[in-house]
Amino acid sequence: MLFRSAAVSCGGEKVGAIIEVEGLTKVYARGIVAVKEVTFAVEEGEIFGFLGPNGAGKSTTIMMLTTLIKPTAGRAFVAGFDVVREPGRVRLCIGYVSQELAVDDNLSGRDNLFLQAGFYHLPRGEARARCDELLKMMGLYERADDLVETYSGGMRKRLDIACGLIHRPKVLFLDEPTVGLDTQTRHQIWGYIKALREKYGMTIFMTTHYMEEADALCDRIAIIDRGVIKAVGAPAALKDRLGGDVVTLRFKEAPAEKIREAVAALEGLAGVRGVKHQDGDCFIVARGGGELIPQIFQVLQPLGVGVERVTLKRPSLDDVYLYYTGRELRDETGSKEEAMRARMLMRRVRGA
Amino acid sequence: MTVLSDIYYVCWREMKRFWQHKPRILVVVFQPLVWLVLMGNMMSGLTSNPFASRMLGVERYIDFMTPGVMIMTALFGGIFSGVSLLWDRRIGFLSKMLVAPVSRVAIPVGKMLATAMQGAIQVAVIALVALFLGVKFKTGLGGFLCLLFIAALFCFAMAGVSLSVAIWVKTIEGLHPILNFFTMPMVFSSNAIFPEAAMPSWLRVVSAWNPLSYAVTAMRALIVEGWAWGKILSGLMVTLLFAFAMVLVATCQFKRSLG
């Protein structure tokens, strides 16, 4: 199997969570605090997501965990190794897929993978075998010997992910895995990411600024804003903390007396946290709104109160984000070089 | 020795890219050919003047000019090496290499080595054309290989200069004007195209400090004089020293840029 051998070559003296971060801080030149005393842990086999806008400190965190930059303060362990003291060992255990589509357009897909195998010092025979295996798995085998400049954005992303898997890492870091891709391609990439975890039990640490992506993929997410973690938990649990679902009822014409009775009865239902009535519209905040709807009808029928319309709204991660950070997802501007990179990325994603 | 393996793979990538773009090879070779064919012939009248001929030390100007054009090719081939590093950084490929357990020394050195090999290929093409134009290589194949080595070594060193400047400048847009600023003075303050004897004294001093002068003197000796060991060895030593220094500077700069 593809990822069995990793367990032998990886694993330091520290046991427990596969990623452990304590008080991690990064201060750039001119005193810009990109990440501020971040603490979290990721369990083996988990898909853990960092959710936040561009400039929130997601990429900086990933760069510290992948040994690309040194933290200003705090400690971080990946697969049991200290990212500052033992970067060489960390590098052997991790795969990194940056948001930039870092594949060489002037090489074929196969050559890109073969080169990556060389960087990890795999013997040639082994390297060729793994290249074939990954090309097949990522659905690129038929186009393997074409130059990457002829690939579509989605194919490049798949190749880039394959590159991150060539040495069978324990932990895969995905920085904005679907940024700039169209919806269809995005769903396809999600499928590949889920398959990776299901097949190999690989731990995946990812960042995203797409709510649906965090919701669809992550077991747990951390909401990060201006370098600070605002909340950590399963997407469902985070939404739950907002108070739960909202069921909205529109009553049919009925005497005020009956309506009051109905509202009182609804407040008595299990799981209901609050009921508000306003001009014939009744808002019910509850945990598990879907299961509540049949009960609502059971209660209302004997009272003789009819219902014209029912709507159920679950809180989205957008609401969660708004709740914890007090603002909508917004991107911050960067340097000119960053802008150039972003433009390059867009061109490459579109397969130009 | 994982460093050697890493250098090999960095270099392998650059060479693959080089062969992938065959039109680019033509473009790079075309410019020196223009120099050789047009300027070499335009100035051919020069050598009919016995005074000028003595100053140049050759019977035909094109003999004098061939090593000059070769060294210019090596110079231009080397000087744009830094662009590839900045490009790698822009598309994220550099991070990809840095996340892998690739030796930090191997990245600049591998690129320099690949640039030197590409330079050698271009110089060899020019040599073929020069042969066709009637330039005689006095030292034969052995001398030609020695010449190719010096040119490649010079190209290697210039790649180091380029990488060091690139790391310092950080953007491709900023790098180009600086490199253009470098190259022309470096050519014209040497004896690549005009003999030292024709220079004013101050320029002769500059030329004596220009490593390009030593490389081209050795190469010229190999073509028009024969095994003139004094010139050849001093050219070889200076170029080696230059190359060695640039390896140090480029790798230190590169490592420092990683923080």
XYZ file of C-alpha atoms in Angstrom:
611
model
C 0.000 0.000 0.000
C 1.081 3.496 -0.731
C 1.475 4.988 2.700
C 2.404 2.118 4.966
C 6.151 2.664 4.964
C 5.831 6.202 6.259
C 4.973 4.925 9.713
C 8.425 3.382 9.990
C 10.459 6.371 8.883
C 8.433 8.968 10.769
C 7.606 9.512 14.384
C 9.746 11.299 16.934
C 10.017 10.846 20.686
C 6.931 12.949 21.357
C 3.703 10.947 21.166
C 0.113 12.133 21.125
C -1.271 14.589 18.623
C 0.456 14.529 15.242
C 0.616 18.318 15.117
C 1.083 20.158 18.386
C 1.355 23.916 18.459
C 1.937 26.034 21.545
C 1.950 29.808 21.618
C 3.207 30.020 18.049
C 3.945 33.623 17.050
C 5.391 35.235 13.954
C 6.378 38.877 13.852
C 7.629 40.110 10.485
C 9.909 43.036 9.851
C 8.430 46.427 10.749
C 6.653 44.778 13.673
C 3.760 43.265 11.722
C 2.298 40.469 13.856
C 1.088 37.832 11.387
C 0.349 35.081 13.897
C -0.157 35.714 17.586
C 0.238 33.024 20.265
C -1.631 30.337 18.404
C -2.222 27.039 20.232
C -3.926 23.936 18.852
C -3.463 20.222 18.263
C -4.354 17.978 15.337
C -5.032 14.290 15.875
C -3.733 11.609 13.550
C -6.062 10.918 10.622
C -7.938 14.167 11.009
C -8.699 16.772 8.352
C -8.075 20.006 10.179
C -8.832 23.336 8.549
C -7.748 26.904 9.138
C -10.537 29.204 8.032
C -9.986 32.891 7.525
C -9.570 35.614 4.921
C -6.320 36.266 3.028
C -3.920 37.980 5.355
C -5.332 36.349 8.509
C -2.149 34.359 9.169
C -3.112 31.001 7.641
C -0.251 30.767 5.189
C 2.219 32.085 7.752
C 1.165 29.283 10.115
C 1.547 26.676 7.369
C 4.964 28.068 6.466
C 6.106 27.749 10.079
C 4.796 24.187 10.332
C 6.481 23.198 7.057
C 9.844 24.692 8.136
C 9.778 27.399 5.458
C 10.042 30.205 8.003
C 11.113 30.263 11.630
C 8.615 31.244 14.329
C 9.411 34.318 16.432
C 8.139 32.596 19.564
C 6.356 29.440 20.672
C 6.873 25.818 19.699
C 5.461 23.450 17.137
C 5.828 19.695 16.727
C 4.928 17.820 13.564
C 4.982 14.009 13.712
C 6.781 14.405 17.010
C 9.632 16.551 15.672
C 10.337 20.148 16.600
C 10.002 22.306 13.476
C 12.857 24.589 14.572
C 15.308 22.090 16.057
C 14.751 19.161 13.695
C 13.554 20.658 10.388
C 15.236 17.892 8.362
C 13.184 15.205 10.079
C 9.975 17.191 9.796
C 10.551 17.574 6.044
C 10.704 13.809 5.560
C 7.303 13.353 7.228
C 5.313 16.074 5.500
C 3.976 16.864 2.076
C 3.221 20.455 1.147
C 0.974 21.696 -1.629
C 1.140 25.462 -1.790
C -1.661 27.633 -3.133
C 0.533 28.706 -6.019
C 0.227 25.659 -8.338
C 3.938 25.057 -8.025
C 4.400 22.721 -10.976
C 6.959 23.294 -13.705
C 5.085 24.159 -16.902
C 8.100 23.345 -19.057
C 8.293 19.734 -17.934
C 5.883 16.873 -18.481
C 3.663 15.709 -15.635
C 5.774 12.605 -15.248
C 9.008 14.611 -15.142
C 7.546 16.876 -12.464
C 6.839 13.847 -10.301
C 10.157 12.201 -11.077
C 11.971 15.378 -10.092
C 10.069 15.476 -6.821
C 11.079 11.863 -6.158
C 14.690 12.910 -6.764
C 14.375 15.701 -4.219
C 13.356 13.053 -1.672
C 16.267 10.803 -2.671
C 14.118 7.871 -3.777
C 15.956 5.214 -5.801
C 15.177 5.506 -9.531
C 13.235 2.242 -9.880
C 11.100 3.031 -6.869
C 10.605 6.576 -8.120
C 9.329 5.400 -11.533
C 6.903 2.957 -9.910
C 5.498 5.600 -7.559
C 5.180 8.129 -10.396
C 3.013 5.678 -12.346
C 0.941 4.830 -9.289
C 0.230 8.473 -8.433
C -0.432 9.464 -12.050
C -3.077 6.733 -12.241
C -4.568 7.636 -8.891
C -4.899 11.301 -9.826
C -6.309 10.495 -13.253
C -3.354 11.935 -15.152
C -1.854 8.773 -16.593
C -3.013 9.341 -20.176
C -1.530 12.843 -20.244
C 1.580 12.011 -18.208
C 4.086 12.732 -20.968
C 2.501 15.973 -22.179
C 4.011 19.260 -21.084
C 2.249 20.729 -18.074
C 1.678 23.984 -19.986
C -1.008 22.089 -21.908
C -2.827 21.045 -18.699
C -6.009 22.614 -17.347
C -6.068 24.278 -13.927
C -7.634 21.244 -12.288
C -5.062 18.891 -13.816
C -2.227 21.080 -12.566
C -3.685 21.060 -9.087
C -3.980 17.274 -9.156
C -0.381 16.994 -10.330
C 0.714 19.371 -7.575
C -1.075 17.245 -4.975
C 0.523 14.100 -6.434
C 3.923 15.793 -6.038
C 3.180 16.271 -2.362
C 2.485 12.540 -1.977
C 5.521 11.039 -3.721
C 7.417 10.293 -0.491
C 4.363 8.951 1.344
C 4.115 11.659 3.994
C 2.345 11.241 7.312
C 0.905 14.739 7.198
C -0.202 16.600 4.097
C -0.378 20.399 4.174
C -2.764 21.928 1.653
C -2.681 25.696 1.400
C -5.912 26.910 -0.232
C -6.346 23.729 -2.295
C -9.053 25.052 -4.609
C -8.414 28.783 -4.840
C -9.375 30.120 -8.245
C -10.792 26.829 -9.555
C -14.308 26.621 -10.995
C -17.045 24.939 -8.967
C -16.983 21.641 -10.846
C -13.212 21.287 -10.545
C -13.400 22.285 -6.905
C -15.809 19.445 -6.144
C -13.550 17.074 -8.024
C -10.515 18.118 -5.929
C -12.590 17.693 -2.771
C -13.300 14.156 -3.883
C -9.586 13.423 -4.257
C -8.812 14.885 -0.832
C -11.517 12.799 0.833
C -10.277 9.688 -0.982
C -6.755 10.273 0.328
C -7.931 10.290 3.875
C -10.219 7.299 3.427
C -7.626 5.149 1.681
C -4.536 5.990 3.684
C -5.732 7.498 6.937
C -3.477 10.441 6.209
C -3.629 13.521 8.399
C -4.465 16.630 6.394
C -3.921 20.189 7.525
C -5.524 22.682 5.182
C -6.303 26.352 4.947
C -9.189 27.888 3.101
C -11.226 31.014 2.864
C -14.182 29.187 1.372
C -16.894 28.332 3.895
C -18.340 25.482 1.831
C -14.899 23.952 1.567
C -14.302 23.931 5.318
C -17.816 22.574 5.797
C -17.471 19.839 3.180
C -14.019 18.554 4.098
C -12.911 19.346 7.622
C -13.473 17.273 10.734
C -12.516 20.290 12.770
C -11.780 23.878 11.918
C -10.053 26.773 13.592
C -11.369 30.225 12.792
C -8.453 32.603 12.499
C -8.638 36.356 12.197
C -5.732 38.818 12.283
C -3.376 36.137 13.529
C -5.549 34.994 16.431
C -7.593 31.800 16.703
C -11.150 32.794 17.590
C -12.752 29.356 17.843
C -11.907 25.687 17.298
C -14.308 22.806 16.794
C -16.256 20.611 14.401
C -18.199 22.714 11.867
C -21.513 21.397 13.229
C -20.527 22.142 16.819
C -19.468 25.682 15.925
C -22.793 26.290 14.217
C -24.558 24.830 17.215
C -22.892 27.331 19.500
C -24.707 30.033 17.585
C -27.937 28.733 19.083
C -29.021 26.225 16.469
C -31.502 26.227 13.578
C -34.253 28.712 12.969
C -37.735 27.412 11.996
C -40.035 30.128 10.692
C -43.813 29.522 10.634
C -46.494 31.626 8.991
C -49.812 31.076 10.814
C -53.144 31.150 9.029
C -55.619 33.798 10.217
C -56.647 32.914 13.772
C -57.831 34.706 16.920
C -55.038 36.259 19.002
C -56.045 34.042 21.919
C -55.394 30.869 19.941
C -52.069 32.165 18.633
C -50.901 32.869 22.203
C -51.844 29.331 23.186
C -49.995 27.937 20.210
C -46.809 29.895 21.028
C -46.931 28.680 24.616
C -47.291 25.072 23.409
C -44.355 25.470 21.015
C -42.148 26.821 23.818
C -42.810 23.615 25.722
C -41.351 21.352 22.985
C -38.086 19.556 23.685
C -35.034 21.223 22.064
C -36.698 24.611 21.606
C -34.609 27.464 22.954
C -36.808 30.374 22.202
C -39.960 31.411 20.336
C -40.755 34.850 19.054
C -44.052 35.873 17.446
C -44.439 38.942 15.277
C -47.338 39.813 12.924
C -48.274 36.208 12.197
C -44.646 35.097 11.733
C -43.287 32.801 14.383
C -39.528 32.283 14.765
C -38.421 29.185 16.661
C -34.743 28.797 17.584
C -33.997 25.144 18.242
C -31.445 22.405 18.075
C -32.300 19.926 15.298
C -34.918 21.972 13.437
C -35.631 19.241 10.897
C -36.866 16.800 13.520
C -38.874 19.526 15.191
C -41.164 20.303 12.246
C -43.388 17.170 12.508
C -43.739 17.780 16.258
C -44.796 21.363 15.606
C -47.706 20.115 13.486
C -48.681 17.551 16.099
C -48.912 20.297 18.711
C -50.744 22.819 16.534
C -53.404 20.511 15.088
C -55.454 19.994 18.309
C -55.326 23.777 18.916
C -56.892 24.417 15.525
C -54.117 26.749 14.332
C -53.277 26.303 10.675
C -49.861 26.863 9.080
C -49.452 28.591 5.717
C -45.682 28.178 5.248
C -42.677 26.639 6.999
C -39.005 27.433 6.385
C -35.949 25.938 8.026
C -32.626 27.767 8.087
C -29.463 26.185 9.401
C -26.691 28.630 10.318
C -23.905 28.616 7.741
C -20.229 28.912 8.531
C -20.600 32.430 7.161
C -22.821 33.187 10.119
C -20.301 31.442 12.381
C -17.467 33.490 10.955
C -19.408 36.688 11.362
C -20.289 35.739 14.912
C -16.709 35.031 16.035
C -14.858 37.777 14.218
C -17.538 40.428 14.074
C -17.036 40.925 10.358
C -17.434 39.314 6.979
C -14.565 37.502 5.269
C -12.419 40.200 3.758
C -9.067 40.132 2.033
C -6.207 42.387 2.938
C -3.877 43.881 0.368
C -0.263 42.813 0.109
C 2.967 43.835 -1.582
C 3.465 44.286 -5.308
C 5.271 40.951 -5.557
C 2.291 39.278 -3.881
C -0.038 40.908 -6.363
C 2.107 39.620 -9.229
C 1.998 36.152 -7.715
C -1.762 36.301 -7.419
C -2.080 37.346 -11.058
C 0.273 34.590 -12.162
C -1.755 32.099 -10.172
C -4.984 33.161 -11.813
C -3.433 32.820 -15.252
C -2.081 29.370 -14.443
C -5.268 28.179 -12.819
C -7.194 29.049 -15.933
C -4.758 26.934 -17.885
C -3.482 29.792 -20.041
C 26.462 12.455 -0.674
C 22.922 13.765 -0.946
C 24.267 17.210 -1.886
C 25.571 15.854 -5.188
C 22.270 14.100 -5.835
C 20.397 17.323 -5.107
C 22.685 19.322 -7.415
C 22.106 16.688 -10.075
C 18.310 16.966 -9.869
C 18.262 20.778 -9.779
C 20.542 20.732 -12.808
C 18.518 17.974 -14.518
C 15.413 20.111 -14.323
C 17.124 23.152 -15.835
C 18.579 21.100 -18.680
C 15.223 19.489 -19.423
C 13.662 22.941 -19.581
C 16.483 24.112 -21.844
C 15.913 21.345 -24.418
C 12.173 21.844 -24.202
C 12.582 25.328 -25.674
C 14.492 24.798 -28.854
C 13.498 28.153 -30.371
C 15.096 29.867 -27.395
C 18.419 28.193 -28.136
C 18.279 29.622 -31.656
C 17.511 33.100 -30.338
C 20.412 32.973 -27.899
C 22.829 31.834 -30.594
C 21.511 34.262 -33.201
C 22.794 37.429 -31.558
C 26.447 36.363 -31.332
C 26.204 35.189 -34.916
C 25.172 38.665 -35.964
C 28.200 40.036 -34.191
C 30.474 37.503 -35.798
C 29.176 37.686 -39.333
C 28.387 41.409 -39.553
C 30.906 43.064 -37.294
C 33.588 40.488 -38.066
C 33.296 41.317 -41.750
C 32.700 45.022 -41.356
C 35.903 45.421 -39.443
C 37.868 43.129 -41.716
C 39.288 46.198 -43.460
C 40.955 47.089 -40.192
C 43.524 44.363 -40.451
C 44.664 45.472 -43.906
C 46.226 48.376 -42.019
C 49.537 46.892 -40.774
C 49.528 49.079 -37.654
C 46.076 47.847 -36.592
C 46.965 44.304 -37.473
C 49.978 44.509 -35.159
C 47.843 45.974 -32.410
C 45.300 43.176 -32.698
C 47.995 40.540 -33.039
C 46.057 38.706 -35.750
C 45.865 38.717 -39.500
C 42.087 38.697 -39.678
C 39.833 40.625 -37.310
C 37.379 37.726 -37.117
C 40.090 35.588 -35.502
C 40.429 38.254 -32.849
C 36.734 38.622 -32.429
C 35.669 34.964 -32.222
C 36.795 34.431 -28.588
C 35.282 37.829 -27.759
C 31.908 36.763 -29.102
C 32.236 33.454 -27.275
C 32.866 35.159 -23.948
C 29.947 37.522 -24.575
C 27.731 34.512 -25.132
C 28.962 32.990 -21.886
C 28.345 36.323 -20.169
C 24.806 36.763 -21.478
C 24.016 33.103 -20.892
C 25.115 33.398 -17.276
C 23.770 36.798 -16.402
C 20.098 35.826 -16.688
C 20.382 32.776 -14.453
C 18.942 34.765 -11.546
C 15.658 35.205 -13.401
C 14.945 31.483 -13.073
C 15.356 31.661 -9.299
C 12.948 34.597 -9.007
C 10.542 32.877 -11.359
C 10.667 29.754 -9.185
C 9.898 31.896 -6.200
C 6.992 33.582 -7.919
C 5.331 30.336 -9.000
C 6.023 28.696 -5.627
C 8.457 26.125 -6.964
C 11.192 27.390 -4.679
C 9.054 26.698 -1.604
C 8.398 23.241 -2.952
C 12.131 22.543 -3.122
C 12.688 24.057 0.319
C 9.984 21.933 1.943
C 11.678 18.852 0.507
C 14.922 17.760 2.160
C 16.961 19.400 -0.618
C 20.369 20.758 0.377
C 20.211 24.552 0.472
C 23.586 24.758 -1.277
C 22.353 22.573 -4.128
C 19.720 25.035 -5.329
C 22.053 27.902 -6.397
C 24.929 25.593 -7.347
C 22.682 23.313 -9.422
C 21.330 26.314 -11.295
C 24.833 27.682 -11.878
C 26.010 24.321 -13.172
C 23.088 24.021 -15.579
C 23.694 27.567 -16.820
C 27.366 26.721 -17.411
C 26.432 23.631 -19.438
C 23.977 25.634 -21.511
C 26.658 28.280 -22.051
C 29.108 25.622 -23.194
C 26.602 24.295 -25.719
C 26.094 27.783 -27.159
C 29.827 28.464 -27.318
C 30.318 25.158 -29.131
C 27.739 26.225 -31.729
C 29.602 29.502 -32.244
C 32.854 27.596 -32.639
C 31.258 25.560 -35.431
C 30.129 28.699 -37.222
C 33.565 30.281 -36.741
C 35.153 27.218 -38.315
C 32.782 27.631 -41.226
C 33.826 31.302 -41.542
C 37.437 30.192 -41.821
C 38.733 30.714 -38.283
C 41.558 28.240 -37.599
C 41.969 26.789 -34.092
C 45.729 26.569 -33.611
C 45.553 24.188 -30.654
C 43.126 21.738 -32.251
C 40.515 19.736 -30.377
C 42.422 19.679 -27.070
C 42.689 23.450 -27.116
C 39.044 23.781 -28.063
C 37.982 21.689 -25.069
C 40.176 23.798 -22.826
C 38.563 26.926 -24.301
C 35.108 25.477 -23.774
C 35.978 24.761 -20.152
C 37.113 28.326 -19.505
C 33.984 29.745 -21.194
C 31.721 27.417 -19.176
C 33.518 28.305 -15.960
C 33.084 31.993 -16.700
C 29.406 31.416 -17.452
C 29.133 29.522 -14.142
C 30.641 32.470 -12.263
C 28.370 34.990 -14.016
C 25.371 32.849 -13.051
C 26.564 33.258 -9.470
C 26.700 37.039 -9.893
C 23.205 36.989 -11.339
C 21.776 34.822 -8.566
C 23.354 36.989 -5.881
C 21.903 40.136 -7.403
C 18.535 38.432 -7.913
C 18.306 37.450 -4.243
C 19.135 41.007 -3.314
C 16.700 42.678 -5.762
C 13.853 40.156 -5.178
C 11.760 40.957 -8.272
C 12.239 40.057 -11.927
C 11.248 43.585 -12.947
C 13.995 45.008 -10.750
C 16.610 42.504 -11.865
C 16.637 43.182 -15.615
C 17.837 46.801 -15.599
C 20.563 46.023 -13.073
C 21.862 43.132 -15.157
C 21.784 45.201 -18.332
C 23.721 47.846 -16.437
C 26.368 45.206 -15.652
C 26.915 43.536 -18.964
C 27.847 46.256 -21.451
C 30.505 47.920 -19.250
C 31.899 44.495 -18.481
C 32.332 43.737 -22.191
C 33.676 47.142 -23.203
C 36.080 47.476 -20.283
C 37.785 44.294 -21.430
C 39.756 43.235 -24.457
C 36.880 41.102 -25.757
C 36.234 43.213 -28.848
C 39.060 45.757 -28.942
C 42.686 45.115 -28.064
C 44.127 46.450 -24.856
C 46.798 48.283 -26.863
C 44.084 50.520 -28.301
C 42.715 51.532 -24.887
C 43.436 54.732 -23.004
C 45.508 54.058 -19.909
C 42.657 54.396 -17.381
C 40.595 51.829 -19.241
C 43.609 49.528 -19.262
C 43.581 49.660 -15.447
C 39.878 48.766 -15.372
C 40.493 45.982 -17.855
C 43.243 44.552 -15.651
C 40.678 44.171 -12.867
C 38.029 42.677 -15.119
C 37.994 38.865 -14.853
C 36.499 38.751 -18.335
C 39.782 40.043 -19.778
C 41.727 37.100 -18.380
C 39.273 34.518 -19.631
C 39.146 35.994 -23.109
C 42.939 36.388 -23.301
C 43.376 32.701 -22.552
C 40.701 31.729 -25.080
C 42.230 33.989 -27.725
C 45.655 32.480 -27.091
C 44.199 29.000 -27.636
C 42.746 30.050 -31.004
C 45.357 32.339 -32.552
C 48.664 31.741 -30.715
C 48.847 28.095 -29.697
C 49.712 26.708 -26.272
C 50.819 29.993 -24.714
C 50.834 28.582 -21.198
C 51.343 31.862 -19.357
C 48.130 33.397 -20.740
C 46.182 30.146 -20.574
C 47.063 29.381 -16.954
C 46.464 32.908 -15.717
C 43.090 32.903 -17.504
C 42.236 29.552 -15.976
C 43.312 30.581 -12.482
C 41.484 33.909 -12.491
C 38.293 32.331 -13.835
C 38.502 29.503 -11.293
C 38.981 32.001 -8.500
C 36.080 34.098 -9.798
C 33.867 31.004 -10.007
C 34.825 29.830 -6.541
C 34.177 33.258 -5.041
C 30.769 33.426 -6.725
C 29.788 29.997 -5.386
C 30.541 31.292 -1.909
C 28.727 34.598 -2.386
C 25.674 33.055 -4.081
C 25.234 30.257 -1.532
C 25.729 32.610 1.427
C 23.285 35.112 -0.062
C 20.783 32.342 -0.747
C 21.017 30.846 2.734
C 20.759 34.271 4.302
C 17.640 35.062 2.289
C 15.954 32.011 3.853
C 16.427 33.536 7.305
